[in-house]
Short mmCIF file of C-alpha atoms and ligand atoms in Angstrom, two decimals:
data_model
loop_
_atom_site.label_atom_id
_atom_site.label_comp_id
_atom_site.label_asym_id
_atom_site.label_seq_id
_atom_site.Cartn_x
_atom_site.Cartn_y
_atom_site.Cartn_z
CA MET C 1 192.44 106.12 106.04
CA ASN C 2 188.75 105.70 106.85
CA THR C 3 187.48 108.59 109.04
CA GLU C 4 183.78 107.65 109.20
CA ARG C 5 182.36 107.63 112.77
CA LYS C 6 181.43 104.05 113.51
CA GLN C 7 179.56 102.21 116.25
CA VAL C 8 181.66 100.54 118.93
CA LEU C 9 180.31 98.17 121.55
CA ALA C 10 182.54 97.93 124.62
CA PHE C 11 181.44 94.74 126.36
CA ARG C 12 183.54 95.52 129.37
CA THR C 13 184.34 98.74 131.24
CA LEU C 14 187.37 100.52 129.81
CA PRO C 15 189.80 102.83 131.59
CA PRO C 16 188.55 106.43 131.09
CA ASP C 17 191.53 107.49 128.97
CA GLN C 18 191.03 104.59 126.55
CA LEU C 19 187.27 105.15 126.38
CA ALA C 20 188.04 108.79 125.53
CA ARG C 21 190.35 107.72 122.67
CA ILE C 22 187.57 105.68 121.13
CA SER C 23 184.81 108.23 121.80
CA ALA C 24 186.85 110.93 120.06
CA LEU C 25 186.50 109.02 116.79
CA HIS C 26 183.44 106.78 117.15
CA GLU C 27 180.10 106.35 118.96
CA VAL C 28 180.58 104.03 121.91
CA THR C 29 178.09 101.97 123.89
CA VAL C 30 179.46 100.41 127.06
CA ALA C 31 177.38 97.38 128.02
CA ASP C 32 178.70 94.32 129.81
CA PRO C 33 176.31 91.44 129.05
CA SER C 34 177.42 89.55 132.16
CA ILE C 35 175.72 92.28 134.23
CA PRO C 36 171.97 91.57 133.99
CA ALA C 37 171.06 95.28 134.03
CA GLN C 38 173.28 95.88 130.97
CA ARG C 39 172.25 92.88 128.90
CA ALA C 40 169.44 94.67 127.04
CA ALA C 41 171.74 97.55 126.08
CA PHE C 42 174.28 95.01 124.79
CA GLU C 43 171.65 93.26 122.67
CA GLU C 44 170.44 96.58 121.31
CA ALA C 45 173.94 97.74 120.35
CA LEU C 46 175.05 94.42 118.84
CA PRO C 47 173.27 94.70 115.44
CA LYS C 48 174.72 98.19 114.90
CA ALA C 49 178.26 97.48 116.04
CA HIS C 50 181.19 97.83 113.62
CA GLY C 51 183.68 97.15 116.37
CA MET C 52 183.63 95.36 119.71
CA ILE C 53 186.16 95.62 122.51
CA GLY C 54 186.23 93.73 125.78
CA SER C 55 187.08 90.45 127.43
CA VAL C 56 185.88 87.62 129.66
CA PHE C 57 182.36 87.36 128.23
CA PRO C 58 182.32 84.66 125.51
CA ILE C 59 181.12 85.86 122.12
CA ASP C 60 179.65 82.86 120.32
CA ALA C 61 178.64 82.26 116.70
CA ALA C 62 174.96 82.98 117.43
CA MET C 63 175.89 86.38 118.83
CA LEU C 64 178.06 87.05 115.83
CA ALA C 65 175.07 86.32 113.59
CA ARG C 66 173.23 89.16 115.36
CA ALA C 67 176.08 91.54 114.45
CA PRO C 68 175.91 91.82 110.65
CA ARG C 69 178.05 94.98 110.42
CA LEU C 70 180.88 93.73 112.60
CA GLU C 71 184.38 94.41 111.24
CA VAL C 72 186.57 93.80 114.28
CA ILE C 73 186.62 92.27 117.76
CA SER C 74 189.45 93.60 119.89
CA SER C 75 189.95 91.36 122.87
CA ILE C 76 191.57 92.70 126.03
CA SER C 77 193.30 89.37 126.57
CA VAL C 78 195.99 87.28 125.00
CA GLY C 79 193.80 84.15 124.99
CA VAL C 80 191.18 83.99 122.23
CA ASP C 81 189.28 80.88 123.32
CA ASN C 82 186.17 83.02 123.99
CA TYR C 83 185.61 83.70 120.29
CA PRO C 84 184.22 81.54 117.46
CA LEU C 85 187.32 81.49 115.26
CA PRO C 86 185.83 79.68 112.21
CA ALA C 87 182.80 82.02 112.16
CA LEU C 88 185.05 85.08 112.41
CA ASP C 89 187.24 83.71 109.68
CA ALA C 90 184.28 82.94 107.41
CA ARG C 91 183.05 86.55 107.70
CA GLY C 92 186.52 88.10 107.44
CA ILE C 93 186.08 89.76 110.85
CA VAL C 94 189.41 90.88 112.28
CA LEU C 95 190.26 89.46 115.71
CA CYS C 96 192.89 91.29 117.78
CA HIS C 97 194.41 90.40 121.13
CA THR C 98 197.04 91.65 123.58
CA PRO C 99 200.15 89.47 123.56
CA GLY C 100 203.44 90.72 124.95
CA VAL C 101 202.23 93.40 127.36
CA LEU C 102 201.10 90.86 129.97
CA THR C 103 203.94 88.35 129.70
CA GLU C 104 206.10 89.33 132.65
CA THR C 105 203.17 90.05 134.98
CA THR C 106 201.56 86.70 134.25
CA ALA C 107 204.88 84.92 134.78
CA ASP C 108 205.22 86.76 138.11
CA THR C 109 201.80 85.44 139.17
CA LEU C 110 202.68 81.89 138.14
CA PHE C 111 205.93 82.03 140.03
CA GLY C 112 204.03 83.48 142.98
CA LEU C 113 201.86 80.35 142.93
CA VAL C 114 204.98 78.18 142.76
CA MET C 115 206.33 79.93 145.87
CA ALA C 116 202.98 79.95 147.68
CA CYS C 117 202.44 76.22 147.15
CA SER C 118 206.02 75.12 147.88
CA ARG C 119 206.57 77.29 150.92
CA ARG C 120 202.96 77.10 152.12
CA LEU C 121 202.79 80.88 152.28
CA VAL C 122 199.01 81.11 152.36
CA ASP C 123 198.65 78.48 155.13
CA LEU C 124 201.30 80.21 157.21
CA ALA C 125 199.83 83.68 156.74
CA GLN C 126 196.45 82.29 157.71
CA LEU C 127 197.95 80.75 160.86
CA VAL C 128 199.41 84.08 161.93
CA ARG C 129 196.21 85.97 161.10
CA GLU C 130 194.12 83.56 163.12
CA GLY C 131 196.39 83.86 166.17
CA GLY C 132 197.73 80.33 165.77
CA TRP C 133 201.42 81.33 166.03
CA LYS C 134 201.96 80.44 169.66
CA SER C 135 205.30 78.67 169.52
CA ASN C 136 208.09 77.91 167.05
CA ILE C 137 206.84 76.51 163.78
CA GLY C 138 207.67 72.82 163.47
CA PRO C 139 208.00 70.34 160.62
CA ASP C 140 204.24 69.99 160.23
CA LEU C 141 204.22 73.51 158.82
CA PHE C 142 207.54 73.55 156.98
CA GLY C 143 207.51 73.97 153.24
CA TRP C 144 209.71 72.57 150.48
CA ASP C 145 212.59 74.27 148.65
CA VAL C 146 211.98 75.74 145.24
CA HIS C 147 215.60 76.51 144.29
CA GLY C 148 217.31 73.67 142.51
CA LYS C 149 214.12 71.71 141.85
CA THR C 150 213.25 70.65 138.31
CA LEU C 151 210.71 72.99 136.73
CA GLY C 152 208.45 71.54 134.04
CA ILE C 153 206.65 73.94 131.73
CA LEU C 154 203.82 72.95 129.40
CA GLY C 155 203.70 75.46 126.58
CA TYR C 156 206.74 77.53 125.76
CA GLY C 157 205.40 80.73 124.28
CA ARG C 158 206.16 84.14 125.72
CA ILE C 159 204.73 83.34 129.17
CA GLY C 160 206.27 79.86 129.39
CA GLN C 161 209.65 81.30 128.49
CA ALA C 162 209.28 84.07 131.08
CA VAL C 163 208.50 81.44 133.74
CA ALA C 164 211.55 79.46 132.58
CA ARG C 165 213.81 82.53 132.97
CA ARG C 166 212.56 83.08 136.51
CA GLY C 167 213.15 79.46 137.45
CA ALA C 168 216.47 78.89 135.69
CA LEU C 169 218.15 82.24 136.23
CA GLY C 170 216.59 83.25 139.55
CA PHE C 171 216.24 79.93 141.33
CA GLY C 172 218.84 77.70 139.67
CA MET C 173 216.16 75.29 138.48
CA PRO C 174 216.79 72.93 135.58
CA VAL C 175 213.90 73.47 133.14
CA LEU C 176 212.13 70.88 131.01
CA TYR C 177 209.52 72.18 128.61
CA HIS C 178 206.93 70.65 126.34
CA ALA C 179 206.16 72.54 123.14
CA ARG C 180 205.57 71.72 119.47
CA ARG C 181 209.19 72.53 118.69
CA PRO C 182 212.37 73.40 120.56
CA HIS C 183 213.15 77.07 121.19
CA GLU C 184 216.82 77.91 121.56
CA LEU C 185 216.96 80.88 123.93
CA PRO C 186 220.59 82.01 124.31
CA GLU C 187 220.11 83.11 127.93
CA LEU C 188 218.79 79.64 128.85
CA ALA C 189 221.35 77.61 126.89
CA GLY C 190 222.20 74.48 128.84
CA ARG C 191 219.46 75.23 131.40
CA ALA C 192 216.22 74.48 129.52
CA ARG C 193 215.53 71.32 127.54
CA HIS C 194 212.73 70.47 125.12
CA ALA C 195 211.14 67.10 125.99
CA PRO C 196 208.01 65.05 125.30
CA LEU C 197 205.02 65.63 127.58
CA GLU C 198 205.48 62.33 129.42
CA THR C 199 209.12 63.15 130.20
CA VAL C 200 208.31 66.63 131.46
CA LEU C 201 205.58 65.23 133.72
CA ALA C 202 207.65 62.31 134.98
CA GLN C 203 210.81 64.27 135.77
CA SER C 204 209.60 67.61 137.10
CA ASP C 205 209.08 68.56 140.74
CA ILE C 206 206.88 71.46 139.75
CA VAL C 207 204.77 71.54 136.58
CA VAL C 208 203.42 74.86 135.30
CA VAL C 209 200.80 75.01 132.53
CA THR C 210 201.02 77.98 130.16
CA LEU C 211 199.35 76.48 127.07
CA PRO C 212 196.57 78.17 125.11
CA LEU C 213 193.21 76.39 125.15
CA SER C 214 192.53 74.62 121.85
CA ASP C 215 191.04 71.34 120.66
CA GLU C 216 194.51 69.88 121.15
CA THR C 217 194.93 71.02 124.77
CA ARG C 218 191.38 70.68 126.12
CA GLY C 219 191.47 68.03 128.86
CA LEU C 220 195.19 67.46 128.29
CA MET C 221 195.86 66.95 132.00
CA GLY C 222 193.78 63.94 133.06
CA GLU C 223 194.10 60.93 135.33
CA ARG C 224 196.96 59.34 133.36
CA GLN C 225 198.95 62.56 133.14
CA PHE C 226 198.61 63.28 136.87
CA ALA C 227 199.64 59.69 137.62
CA THR C 228 202.73 60.23 135.44
CA MET C 229 203.79 63.21 137.57
CA LYS C 230 206.31 62.58 140.33
CA GLN C 231 205.09 61.57 143.76
CA GLY C 232 204.91 64.79 145.80
CA ALA C 233 205.03 67.10 142.77
CA ILE C 234 203.31 70.48 142.62
CA PHE C 235 200.93 71.44 139.81
CA ILE C 236 200.31 75.04 138.71
CA ASN C 237 197.76 76.16 136.11
CA GLY C 238 197.69 79.76 134.92
CA ALA C 239 196.42 79.07 131.41
CA ARG C 240 192.82 77.89 131.11
CA GLY C 241 190.80 75.66 133.42
CA ALA C 242 189.50 73.46 130.62
CA ILE C 243 193.02 72.13 129.99
CA VAL C 244 192.65 70.22 133.26
CA ASP C 245 190.26 67.47 134.28
CA GLU C 246 189.49 68.95 137.69
CA ALA C 247 188.09 65.68 139.11
CA ALA C 248 191.34 63.92 138.16
CA LEU C 249 193.37 66.69 139.77
CA LEU C 250 191.34 66.43 142.98
CA ALA C 251 191.81 62.66 143.04
CA ALA C 252 195.59 63.07 142.62
CA LEU C 253 195.67 65.57 145.50
CA ASP C 254 193.41 63.49 147.75
CA SER C 255 195.40 60.30 147.20
CA GLY C 256 198.55 62.13 148.29
CA HIS C 257 200.19 61.63 144.91
CA LEU C 258 200.44 65.39 144.34
CA ARG C 259 201.62 67.68 147.11
CA ALA C 260 199.74 70.81 146.11
CA ALA C 261 198.14 72.75 143.29
CA GLY C 262 198.15 76.47 142.54
CA LEU C 263 195.30 77.44 140.25
CA ASP C 264 194.56 80.82 138.72
CA VAL C 265 192.02 79.38 136.28
CA PHE C 266 189.09 76.98 136.52
CA ALA C 267 186.72 75.13 134.23
CA THR C 268 183.92 77.41 135.47
CA GLU C 269 184.69 81.00 136.42
CA PRO C 270 184.02 82.57 138.83
CA LEU C 271 184.69 79.37 140.75
CA PRO C 272 181.30 78.07 142.00
CA LEU C 273 180.89 78.26 145.76
CA ASP C 274 180.32 74.51 145.96
CA SER C 275 183.50 73.64 144.05
CA PRO C 276 185.70 71.31 146.15
CA LEU C 277 188.71 73.22 144.80
CA ARG C 278 187.68 76.37 146.69
CA ARG C 279 188.54 75.24 150.19
CA HIS C 280 190.74 72.24 149.49
CA PRO C 281 193.68 72.34 151.91
CA LYS C 282 196.16 71.50 149.16
CA VAL C 283 194.88 74.05 146.65
CA THR C 284 195.89 77.70 146.44
CA PRO C 285 193.11 79.24 144.31
CA LEU C 286 193.34 82.66 142.67
CA PRO C 287 190.52 84.48 140.85
CA HIS C 288 192.05 84.53 137.31
CA VAL C 289 194.41 87.42 138.02
CA GLY C 290 197.51 86.36 136.09
CA SER C 291 197.72 89.75 134.39
CA GLY C 292 195.93 91.61 137.17
CA THR C 293 198.14 94.55 138.04
CA HIS C 294 197.23 98.20 137.53
CA GLU C 295 200.03 98.70 135.03
CA THR C 296 199.44 95.61 132.96
CA ARG C 297 195.66 95.79 132.81
CA HIS C 298 196.01 99.37 131.61
CA ALA C 299 198.62 98.39 129.02
CA MET C 300 196.27 95.64 127.78
CA ALA C 301 193.35 98.07 127.44
CA GLU C 302 195.61 100.54 125.64
CA LEU C 303 196.85 97.95 123.15
CA ALA C 304 193.33 96.65 122.58
CA THR C 305 192.13 100.22 121.93
CA THR C 306 194.94 100.81 119.44
CA ASN C 307 194.10 97.53 117.71
CA LEU C 308 190.42 98.47 117.50
CA LEU C 309 191.03 101.98 116.17
CA ARG C 310 193.48 100.76 113.57
CA ALA C 311 191.19 98.02 112.34
CA LEU C 312 188.21 100.41 112.14
CA ALA C 313 190.38 102.79 110.10
CA GLY C 314 191.22 100.00 107.68
CA GLU C 315 194.81 99.80 108.96
CA GLU C 316 196.73 96.76 110.15
CA PRO C 317 196.31 96.34 113.93
CA VAL C 318 199.38 95.95 116.14
CA ALA C 319 198.34 92.48 117.27
CA ARG C 320 195.96 90.71 114.94
CA TYR C 321 195.21 87.08 115.79
CA ALA C 322 195.44 84.82 112.76
CA THR C 323 192.08 83.03 112.94
CA GLY C 324 193.05 80.41 110.40
CA GLY C 325 192.25 81.64 106.94
CA ALA C 326 193.41 85.15 107.82
C1 DGY N 1 194.36 86.47 128.96
O1 DGY N 1 194.85 87.56 128.63
O2 DGY N 1 194.07 85.60 128.14
C2 DGY N 1 194.07 86.29 130.40
O3 DGY N 1 193.91 84.98 130.75
C3 DGY N 1 192.85 87.08 130.78
O4 DGY N 1 191.73 86.49 130.23
#
């Protein structure tokens, strides 16, 4: 085991207990480059860093080139689309992430969006808040049932499967999913079926995206795919904004082809104030909080810290992301 004190650059604030775990063994600089006042400290720490831990801020190949000593990046996220995988691979830099600990929380958020869009929960809460509840609510404000509807899931990894369990076992929804290969889950036998993308889109009442962002999935949902969806269907994205052509989604909502969209992720985040998605009456927007509970965000930071410390000690991390050649 390597016990040398190394330099760690935390590019996002860490919970105090996790910062203390790292500081006990290594020298830590906390500098979030997305905060202008901390950018200089980040740039100063980068060339010395053996390890980096954080999330949200994209680390590109040019930045990596300014970090010649780097051994590990420990991301506090399951998604790794913010990192230059070929460059990491070429340098043998270990990339770690946080799968598993956020699965159920993220599926809860996605199902929350399903419920919010179908039952118009945000519109109705807004009505009450604004004093608009003056008589019985009529059909103009009714929602649509979720139970029994067909649930389409794009991507059937841990989160997709957790969404499927909620739909199939909790709401009696037949599930269609699109993935590279079928996954036989005993608890969903006879309730979830593997199908081509076109079939999932054409036959589902509610489509939920849980795919990772990759060259294969970037822009996957465009004009043709939205047109393939059922008239009056609901679209939910909790994966990455770049999987969706936002202009095509808006057109499908405006034409009345889609009933509603629940979006936790956007092509540009935070969502620009002039984005038409922000105040669109058919869109329920969330600020990328799929995993955003106290418990889960702490569990993610804890796992990321363990990954970092193990990698810096020359041990195998709990969750290393295979960058390609790794
Ligand atoms: C993840 O873990 O990838 C979440 O989307 C947060 O970035």
